[in-house]
Coordinates of C-alpha atoms in Angstrom, one line a residue:
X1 CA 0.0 0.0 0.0
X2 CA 1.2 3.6 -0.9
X3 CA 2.4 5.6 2.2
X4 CA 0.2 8.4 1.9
X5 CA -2.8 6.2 3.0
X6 CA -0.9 5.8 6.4
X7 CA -3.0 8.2 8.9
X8 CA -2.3 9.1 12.0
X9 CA -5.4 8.5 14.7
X10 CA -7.7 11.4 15.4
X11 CA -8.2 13.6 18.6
X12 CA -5.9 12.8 21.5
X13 CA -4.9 9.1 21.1
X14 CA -0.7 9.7 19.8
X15 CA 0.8 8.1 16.9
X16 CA 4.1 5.9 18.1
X17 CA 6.7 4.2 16.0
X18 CA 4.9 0.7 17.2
X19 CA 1.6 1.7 15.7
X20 CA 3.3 2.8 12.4
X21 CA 5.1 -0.1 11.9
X22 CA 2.0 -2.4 12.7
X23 CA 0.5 -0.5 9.6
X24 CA 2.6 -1.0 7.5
X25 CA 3.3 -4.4 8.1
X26 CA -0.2 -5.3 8.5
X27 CA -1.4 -3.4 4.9
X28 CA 1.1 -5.4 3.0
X29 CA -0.8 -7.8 1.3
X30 CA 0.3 -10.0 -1.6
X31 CA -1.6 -9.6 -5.0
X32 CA -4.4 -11.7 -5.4
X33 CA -5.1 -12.9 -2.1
X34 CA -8.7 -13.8 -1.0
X35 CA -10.2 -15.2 1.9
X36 CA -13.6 -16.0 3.4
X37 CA -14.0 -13.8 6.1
X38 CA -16.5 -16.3 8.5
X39 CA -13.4 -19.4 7.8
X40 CA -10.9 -16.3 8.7
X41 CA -12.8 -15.0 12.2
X42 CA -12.9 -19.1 12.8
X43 CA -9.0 -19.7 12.8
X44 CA -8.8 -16.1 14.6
X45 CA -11.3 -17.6 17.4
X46 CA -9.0 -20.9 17.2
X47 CA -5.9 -19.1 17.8
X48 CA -7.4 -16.7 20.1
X49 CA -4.5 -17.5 22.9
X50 CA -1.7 -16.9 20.7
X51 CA -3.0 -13.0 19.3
X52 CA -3.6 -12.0 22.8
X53 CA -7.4 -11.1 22.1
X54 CA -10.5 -12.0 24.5
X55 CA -13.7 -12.8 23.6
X56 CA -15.5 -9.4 23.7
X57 CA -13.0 -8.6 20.7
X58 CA -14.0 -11.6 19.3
X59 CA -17.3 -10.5 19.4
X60 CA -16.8 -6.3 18.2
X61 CA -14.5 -8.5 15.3
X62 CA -17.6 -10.1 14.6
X63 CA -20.0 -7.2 14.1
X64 CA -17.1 -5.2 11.8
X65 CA -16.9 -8.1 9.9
X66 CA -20.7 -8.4 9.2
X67 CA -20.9 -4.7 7.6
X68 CA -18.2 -6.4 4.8
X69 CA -20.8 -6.4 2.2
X70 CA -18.7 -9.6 0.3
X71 CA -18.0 -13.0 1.7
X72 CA -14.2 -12.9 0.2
X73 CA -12.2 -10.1 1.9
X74 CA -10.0 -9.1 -0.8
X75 CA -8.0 -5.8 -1.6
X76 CA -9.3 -5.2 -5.0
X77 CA -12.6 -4.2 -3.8
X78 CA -11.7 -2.2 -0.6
X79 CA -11.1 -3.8 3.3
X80 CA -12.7 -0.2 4.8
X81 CA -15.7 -0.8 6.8
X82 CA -17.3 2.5 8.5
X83 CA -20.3 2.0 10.7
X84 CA -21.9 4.3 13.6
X85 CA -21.2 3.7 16.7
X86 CA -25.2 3.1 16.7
X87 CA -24.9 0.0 14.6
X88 CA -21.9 -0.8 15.8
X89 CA -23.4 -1.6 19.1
X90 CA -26.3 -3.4 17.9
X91 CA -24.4 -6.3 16.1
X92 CA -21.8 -6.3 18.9
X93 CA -25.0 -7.3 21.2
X94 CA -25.7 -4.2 22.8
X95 CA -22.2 -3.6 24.0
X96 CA -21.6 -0.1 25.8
X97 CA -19.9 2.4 23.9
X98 CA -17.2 2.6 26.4
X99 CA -16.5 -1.0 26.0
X100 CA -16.7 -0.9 22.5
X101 CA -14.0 1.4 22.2
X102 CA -11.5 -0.5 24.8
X103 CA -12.0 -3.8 22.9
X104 CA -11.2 -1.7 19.1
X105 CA -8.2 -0.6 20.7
X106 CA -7.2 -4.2 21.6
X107 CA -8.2 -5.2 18.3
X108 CA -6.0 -2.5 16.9
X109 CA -2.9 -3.3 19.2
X110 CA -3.3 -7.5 18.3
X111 CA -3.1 -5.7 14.4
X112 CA -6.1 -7.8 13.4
X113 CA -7.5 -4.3 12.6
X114 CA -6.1 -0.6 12.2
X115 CA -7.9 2.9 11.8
X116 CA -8.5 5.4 8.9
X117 CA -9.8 7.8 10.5
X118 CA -11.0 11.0 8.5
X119 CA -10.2 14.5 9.2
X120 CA -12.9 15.4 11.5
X121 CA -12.8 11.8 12.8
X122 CA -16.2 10.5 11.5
X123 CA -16.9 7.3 9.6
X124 CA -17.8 8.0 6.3
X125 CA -17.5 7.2 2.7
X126 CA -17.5 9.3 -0.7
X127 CA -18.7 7.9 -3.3
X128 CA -18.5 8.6 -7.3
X129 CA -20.8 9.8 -10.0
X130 CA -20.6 5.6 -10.8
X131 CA -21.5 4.6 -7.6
X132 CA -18.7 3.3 -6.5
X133 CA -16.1 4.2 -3.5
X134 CA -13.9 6.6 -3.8
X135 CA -12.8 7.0 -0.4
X136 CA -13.9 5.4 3.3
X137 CA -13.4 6.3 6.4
X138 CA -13.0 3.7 9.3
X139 CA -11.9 0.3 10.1
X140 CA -9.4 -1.0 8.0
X141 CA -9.7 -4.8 7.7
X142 CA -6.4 -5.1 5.4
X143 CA -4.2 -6.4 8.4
X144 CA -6.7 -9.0 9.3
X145 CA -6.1 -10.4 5.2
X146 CA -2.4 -9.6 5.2
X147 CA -1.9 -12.1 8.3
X148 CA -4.5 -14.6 7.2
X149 CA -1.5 -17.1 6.6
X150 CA -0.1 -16.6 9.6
X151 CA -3.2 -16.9 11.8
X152 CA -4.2 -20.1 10.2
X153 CA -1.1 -21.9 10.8
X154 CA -1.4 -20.4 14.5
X155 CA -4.7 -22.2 14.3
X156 CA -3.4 -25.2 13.3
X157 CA -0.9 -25.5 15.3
X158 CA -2.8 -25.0 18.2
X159 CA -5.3 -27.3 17.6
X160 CA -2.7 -29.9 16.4
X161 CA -1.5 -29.2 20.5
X162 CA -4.7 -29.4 21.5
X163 CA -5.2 -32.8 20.1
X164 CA -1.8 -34.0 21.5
X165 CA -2.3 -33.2 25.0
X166 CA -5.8 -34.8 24.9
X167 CA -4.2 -38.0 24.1
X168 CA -1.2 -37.6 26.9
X169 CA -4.5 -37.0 29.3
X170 CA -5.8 -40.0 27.8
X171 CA -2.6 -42.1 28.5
X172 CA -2.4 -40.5 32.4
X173 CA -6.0 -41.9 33.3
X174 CA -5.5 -45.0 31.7
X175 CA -2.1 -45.2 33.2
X176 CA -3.5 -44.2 36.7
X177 CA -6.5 -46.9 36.3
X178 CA -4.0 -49.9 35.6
X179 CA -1.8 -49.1 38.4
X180 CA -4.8 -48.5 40.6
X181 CA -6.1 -52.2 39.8
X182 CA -2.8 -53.8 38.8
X183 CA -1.9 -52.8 42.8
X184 CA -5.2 -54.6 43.7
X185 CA -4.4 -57.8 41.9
X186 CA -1.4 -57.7 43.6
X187 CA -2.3 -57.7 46.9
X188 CA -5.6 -59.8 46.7
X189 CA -3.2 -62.5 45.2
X190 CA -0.4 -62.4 47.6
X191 CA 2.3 -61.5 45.1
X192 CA 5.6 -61.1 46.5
X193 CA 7.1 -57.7 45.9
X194 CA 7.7 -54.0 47.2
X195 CA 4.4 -53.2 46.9
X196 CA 4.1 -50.7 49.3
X197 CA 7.3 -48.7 48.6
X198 CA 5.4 -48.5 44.5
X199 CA 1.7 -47.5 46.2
X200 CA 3.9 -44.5 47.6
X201 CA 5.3 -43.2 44.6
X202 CA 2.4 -43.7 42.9
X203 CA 0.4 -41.6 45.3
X204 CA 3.5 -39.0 45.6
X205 CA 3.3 -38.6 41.6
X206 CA -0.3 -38.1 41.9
X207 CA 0.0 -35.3 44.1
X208 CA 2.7 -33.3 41.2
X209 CA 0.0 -33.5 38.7
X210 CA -0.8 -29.6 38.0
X211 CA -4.3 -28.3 37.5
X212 CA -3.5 -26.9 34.4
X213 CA -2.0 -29.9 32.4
X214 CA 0.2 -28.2 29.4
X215 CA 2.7 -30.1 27.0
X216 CA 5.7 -29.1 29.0
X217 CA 4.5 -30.2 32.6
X218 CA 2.9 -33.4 31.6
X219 CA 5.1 -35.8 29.1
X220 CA 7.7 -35.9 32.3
X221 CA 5.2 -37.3 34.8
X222 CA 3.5 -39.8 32.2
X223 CA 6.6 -40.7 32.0
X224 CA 6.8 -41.9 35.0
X225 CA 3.7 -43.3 35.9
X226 CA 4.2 -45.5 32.6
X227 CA 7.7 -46.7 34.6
X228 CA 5.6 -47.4 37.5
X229 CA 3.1 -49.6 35.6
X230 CA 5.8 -51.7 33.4
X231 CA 7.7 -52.5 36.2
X232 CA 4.5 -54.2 38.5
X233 CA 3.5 -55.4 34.7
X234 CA 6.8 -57.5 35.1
X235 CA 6.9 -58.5 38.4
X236 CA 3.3 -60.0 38.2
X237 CA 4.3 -61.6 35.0
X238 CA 7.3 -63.3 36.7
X239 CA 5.2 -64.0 39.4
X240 CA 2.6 -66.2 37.1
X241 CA 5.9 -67.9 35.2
X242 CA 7.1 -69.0 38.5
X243 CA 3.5 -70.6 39.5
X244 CA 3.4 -71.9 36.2
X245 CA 6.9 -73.6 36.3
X246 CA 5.7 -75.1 40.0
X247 CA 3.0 -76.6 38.7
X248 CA 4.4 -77.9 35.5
X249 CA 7.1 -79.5 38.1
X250 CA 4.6 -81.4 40.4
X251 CA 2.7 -82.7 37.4
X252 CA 5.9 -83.9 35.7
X253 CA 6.5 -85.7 39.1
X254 CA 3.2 -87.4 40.5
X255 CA 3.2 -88.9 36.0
X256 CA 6.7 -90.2 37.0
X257 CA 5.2 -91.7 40.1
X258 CA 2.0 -93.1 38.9
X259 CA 3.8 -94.6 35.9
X260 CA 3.7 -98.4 35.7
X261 CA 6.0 -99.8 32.9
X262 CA 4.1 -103.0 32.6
X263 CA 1.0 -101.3 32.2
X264 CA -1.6 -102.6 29.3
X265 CA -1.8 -99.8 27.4
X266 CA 2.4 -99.9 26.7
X267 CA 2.7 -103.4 26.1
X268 CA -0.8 -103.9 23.4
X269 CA -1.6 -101.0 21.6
X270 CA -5.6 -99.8 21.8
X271 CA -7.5 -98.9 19.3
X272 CA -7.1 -95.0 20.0
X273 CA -3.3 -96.0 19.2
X274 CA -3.7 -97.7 16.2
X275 CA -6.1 -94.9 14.7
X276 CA -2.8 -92.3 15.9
X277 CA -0.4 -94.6 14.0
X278 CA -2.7 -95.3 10.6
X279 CA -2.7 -90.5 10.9
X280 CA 0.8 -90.6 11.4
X281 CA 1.7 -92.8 8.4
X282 CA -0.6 -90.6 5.9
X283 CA 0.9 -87.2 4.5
X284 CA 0.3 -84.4 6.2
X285 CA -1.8 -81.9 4.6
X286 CA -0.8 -78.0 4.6
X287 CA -3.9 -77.6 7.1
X288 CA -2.8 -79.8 9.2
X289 CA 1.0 -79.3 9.2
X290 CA 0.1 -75.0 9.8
X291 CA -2.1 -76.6 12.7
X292 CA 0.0 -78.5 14.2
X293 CA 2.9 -75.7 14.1
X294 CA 0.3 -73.3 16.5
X295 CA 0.2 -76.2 19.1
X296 CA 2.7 -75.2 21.4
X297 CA 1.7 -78.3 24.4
X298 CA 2.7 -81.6 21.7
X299 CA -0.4 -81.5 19.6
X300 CA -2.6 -82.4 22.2
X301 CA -4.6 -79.1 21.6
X302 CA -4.7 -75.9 19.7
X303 CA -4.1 -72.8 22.1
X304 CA -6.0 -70.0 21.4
X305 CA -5.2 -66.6 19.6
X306 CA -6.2 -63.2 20.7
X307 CA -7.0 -60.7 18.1
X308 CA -4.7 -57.5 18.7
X309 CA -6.5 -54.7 18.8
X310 CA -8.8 -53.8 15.4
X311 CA -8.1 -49.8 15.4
X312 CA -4.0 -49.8 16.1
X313 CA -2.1 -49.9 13.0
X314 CA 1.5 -50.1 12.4
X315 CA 3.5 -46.7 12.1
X316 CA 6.0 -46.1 9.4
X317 CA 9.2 -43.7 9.8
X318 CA 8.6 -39.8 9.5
X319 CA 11.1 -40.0 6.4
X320 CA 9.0 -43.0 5.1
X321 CA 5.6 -41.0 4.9
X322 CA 7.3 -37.9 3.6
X323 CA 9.1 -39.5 1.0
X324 CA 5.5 -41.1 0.0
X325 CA 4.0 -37.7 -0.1
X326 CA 6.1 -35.2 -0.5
X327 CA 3.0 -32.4 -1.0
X328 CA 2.3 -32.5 2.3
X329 CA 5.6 -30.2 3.3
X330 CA 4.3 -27.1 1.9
X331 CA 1.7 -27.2 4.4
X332 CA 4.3 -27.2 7.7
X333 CA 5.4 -24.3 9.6
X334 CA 7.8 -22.2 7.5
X335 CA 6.8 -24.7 4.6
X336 CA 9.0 -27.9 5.9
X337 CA 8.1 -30.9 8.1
X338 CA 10.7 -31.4 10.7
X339 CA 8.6 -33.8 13.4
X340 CA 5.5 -35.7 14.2
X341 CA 4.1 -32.6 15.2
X342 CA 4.6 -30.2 12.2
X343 CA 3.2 -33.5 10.3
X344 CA 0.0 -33.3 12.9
X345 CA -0.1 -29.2 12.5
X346 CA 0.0 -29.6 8.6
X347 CA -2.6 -32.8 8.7
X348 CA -4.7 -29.8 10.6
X349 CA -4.3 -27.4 7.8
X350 CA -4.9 -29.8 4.8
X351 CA -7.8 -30.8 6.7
X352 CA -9.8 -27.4 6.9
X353 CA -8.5 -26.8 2.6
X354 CA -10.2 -30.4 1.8
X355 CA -12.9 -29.5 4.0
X356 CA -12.9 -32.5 6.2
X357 CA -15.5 -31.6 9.7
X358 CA -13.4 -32.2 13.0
X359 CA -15.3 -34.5 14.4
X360 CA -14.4 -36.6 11.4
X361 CA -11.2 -35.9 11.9
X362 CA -11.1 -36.6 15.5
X363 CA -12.6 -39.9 15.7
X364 CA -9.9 -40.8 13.2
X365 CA -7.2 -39.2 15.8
X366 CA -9.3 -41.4 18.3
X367 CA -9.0 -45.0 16.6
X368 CA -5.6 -45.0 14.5
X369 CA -3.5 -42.3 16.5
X370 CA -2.9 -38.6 16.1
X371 CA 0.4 -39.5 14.1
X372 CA -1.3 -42.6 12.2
X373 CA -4.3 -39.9 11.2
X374 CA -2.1 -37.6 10.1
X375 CA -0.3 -40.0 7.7
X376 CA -3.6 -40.8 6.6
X377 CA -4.3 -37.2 5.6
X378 CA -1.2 -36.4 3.9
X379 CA -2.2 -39.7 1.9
X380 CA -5.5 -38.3 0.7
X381 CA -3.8 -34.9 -0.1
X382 CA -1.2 -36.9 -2.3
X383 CA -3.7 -38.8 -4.2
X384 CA -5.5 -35.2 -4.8
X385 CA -7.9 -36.0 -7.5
X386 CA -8.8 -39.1 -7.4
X387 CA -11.1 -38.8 -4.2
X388 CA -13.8 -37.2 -4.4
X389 CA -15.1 -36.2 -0.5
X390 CA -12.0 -35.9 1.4
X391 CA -14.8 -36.4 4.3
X392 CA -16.2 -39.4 3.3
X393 CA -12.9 -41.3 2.7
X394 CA -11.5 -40.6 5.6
X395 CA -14.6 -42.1 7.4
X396 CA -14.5 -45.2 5.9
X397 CA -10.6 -45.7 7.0
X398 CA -12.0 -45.1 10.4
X399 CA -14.4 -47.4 10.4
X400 CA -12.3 -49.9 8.1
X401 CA -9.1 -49.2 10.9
X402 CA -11.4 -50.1 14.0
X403 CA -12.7 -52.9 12.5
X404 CA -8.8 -54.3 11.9
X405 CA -9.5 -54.6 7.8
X406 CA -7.1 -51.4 7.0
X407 CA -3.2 -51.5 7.0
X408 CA -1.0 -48.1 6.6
X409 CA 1.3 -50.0 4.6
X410 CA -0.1 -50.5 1.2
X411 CA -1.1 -47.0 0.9
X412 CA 2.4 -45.9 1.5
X413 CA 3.5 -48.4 -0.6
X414 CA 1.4 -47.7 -3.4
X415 CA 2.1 -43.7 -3.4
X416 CA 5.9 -44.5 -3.6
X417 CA 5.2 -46.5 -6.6
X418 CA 3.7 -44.2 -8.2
X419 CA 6.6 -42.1 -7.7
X420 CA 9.2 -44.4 -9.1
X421 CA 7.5 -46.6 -11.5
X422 CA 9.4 -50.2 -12.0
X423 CA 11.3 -49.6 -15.7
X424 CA 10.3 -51.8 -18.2
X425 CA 12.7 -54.3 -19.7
X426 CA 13.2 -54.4 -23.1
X427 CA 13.4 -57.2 -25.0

């Protein structure tokens, strides 16, 4: 923007170096950029914390916002709003005038917003023989659209830490509850072990747990409490092995006992012998030879399998996914992926340009993982095209993942193929 439209404020408030240079910097805005203003004030409201706003600004934001007669804020067709203080106050929801001016100077020190204020300080605008603005007096909304990038990868990125210290306070109840009843197993069964020196620093690490949880003040005592729970994990489990050696022993000792070498059943073979012979000269079939590998107690029966949990799937190296979609790195912080969590703050991002709802992507973050999700995401962005509702896809890969029919793998492996097709050999 030219320098003469730089004005200083009207009436007593001073012009400092600070304001001017929040002008400036705020009404540079690169040629051709666009936004919706309602998907704007959303990522402002999201990153709220990090401009230093509260919610009454939010809420004057709001009512400047609504007298933009055009959806798209965009610099071509002017970013000048000028109501009355009047109307002002009506769309703010009746706000006071005194309050209304304290939270538009907050707004103007956070440089979502800056003044043009006329010579006699009223809000007005001239208009043309055409019809069409010449020049307005007001609010300027030009810093708000020159720091739209910047406030949505604020946005992101707080959401994407949002998301990651729901899941650490995920882990610290579930961490809590196993100790809680893994103690109570313990002691209802008599298990030998320092018990009571564990129940203390369990109940000593419950008392550091802050009020306010944050990233910084909670990883270190999940940490802990996840020491705490492998290590009575591992002394119940040597616990069972030991029982289950003893009782292997005094079986192995009353058959040596009870044994009679001149018994019936060792000198003339029954008929439940001779059926076991006749099997055992026949071929073994695949079935049977798979079968009998999964016995582990001498074929004598088939030991059942657990089914691991449907929703976890496998995670691939950070370098792996990145090399598999490479588009997904213009959408980081400063437009590279460094860690898990840029890859979770640009999953947040692509995920608001595909339009995919946040509770979809949530329940995704739920069942495969915030960093499994995120691969996921980057995924659908590399395939671009070829899916049609972003939304939709990335339901079904839920419901596929909790169900335990979807691996990570093959769409990896399929992107990187793409990538490098195998050459052809000629003959």
């Amino acid at each position: 923007m030219e320098s003469e439209s730089v004005t200083t404020p009207f009436g007593r408030r001073p012009m400092s170096l600070a304001l001017l240079l929040k002008h400036r910097r705020g009404e540079a805005i690169a040629a051709g950029t666009t936004r919706n203003k309602w998907k704007l004030f959303r990522s402002v409201c999201e990153a709220r914390a990090g401009l230093g706003v509260t919610d009454r600004a939010l809420t004057v934001l709001d009512a400047l916002l609504s007298f933009y007669p055009e959806d798209e804020l965009s610099n071509e067709k002017g970013l000048v709003v000028f109501p009355s203080n009047t109307q002002l106050s009506l769309r703010a929801r009746g706000m006071a005038a005194a309050t209304l001016r304290r939270h538009l100077a907050v707004l103007v020190e956070a440089g979502l917003i800056s003044r043009k204020d006329s010579p006699n300080g009223k809000r007005y605008v001239r208009r043309g023989r055409a019809g069409g603005i010449d020049e307005a007096y007001g609010f300027s909304l030009a810093p708000l659209l020159a720091r739209a990038s910047e406030i949505e990868a604020m946005a992101a990125g707080l959401a994407a830490d949002r998301q990651m210290l729901r899941t650490m306070k995920e882990r610290l109840t579930i961490c809590r509850r196993d100790i809680v009843k893994l103690l109570a197993a313990a002691v209802e069964e008599a298990v030998l072990g320092d018990w009571e020196r564990m129940s203390s620093l369990f109940h000593a690490l419950l008392q550091r747990i802050p009020k306010t949880a944050t990233l910084e003040n909670l990883p270190p005592l999940l940490e802990e409490l996840e020491t705490i729970r492998l290590s009575m994990i591992n002394s119940l489990e040597l616990h069972e092995k030991m029982q289950i050696a003893s009782t292997n022993e005094s079986q192995s000792e009353r058959h040596i006992q009870n044994s009679n070498p001149e018994s019936l059943s060792e000198s003339e073979p029954g008929l439940g012998t001779q059926q076991e012979a006749r099997r055992d000269d026949q071929p073994k079939t695949g079935r049977e030879n798979h079968d009998q590998g999964r016995r582990g107690d001498g074929g004598q029966g088939t030991r059942a399998v657990s089914r691991p949990d449907a929703g976890r799937l496998k995670s691939f190296p950070l370098g792996t996914v990145l090399q598999a979609c490479p588009d997904i790195a213009d959408y980081g912080p400063g437009g590279a992926i460094g860690s898990w969590r840029d890859l979770m703050t640009a999953a947040v991002t692509v995920r608001t340009m595909l339009r995919v709802s946040p509770p979809a992507y949530e329940e995704a973050c739920s069942v495969m993982g915030p960093e499994n999700a995120a691969t996921v995401m980057a995924c659908i962005l590399q395939r671009g095209g070829c899916i049609t509702s972003a939304g939709g896809y990335l339901r079904d890969l839920t419901r596929r993942a909790g169900r335990g029919e979807f691996a990570l793998g093959p769409m990896l492996m399929a992107l990187l193929r793409a990538k490098n097709p195998p050459i052809a050999e000629v003959s």
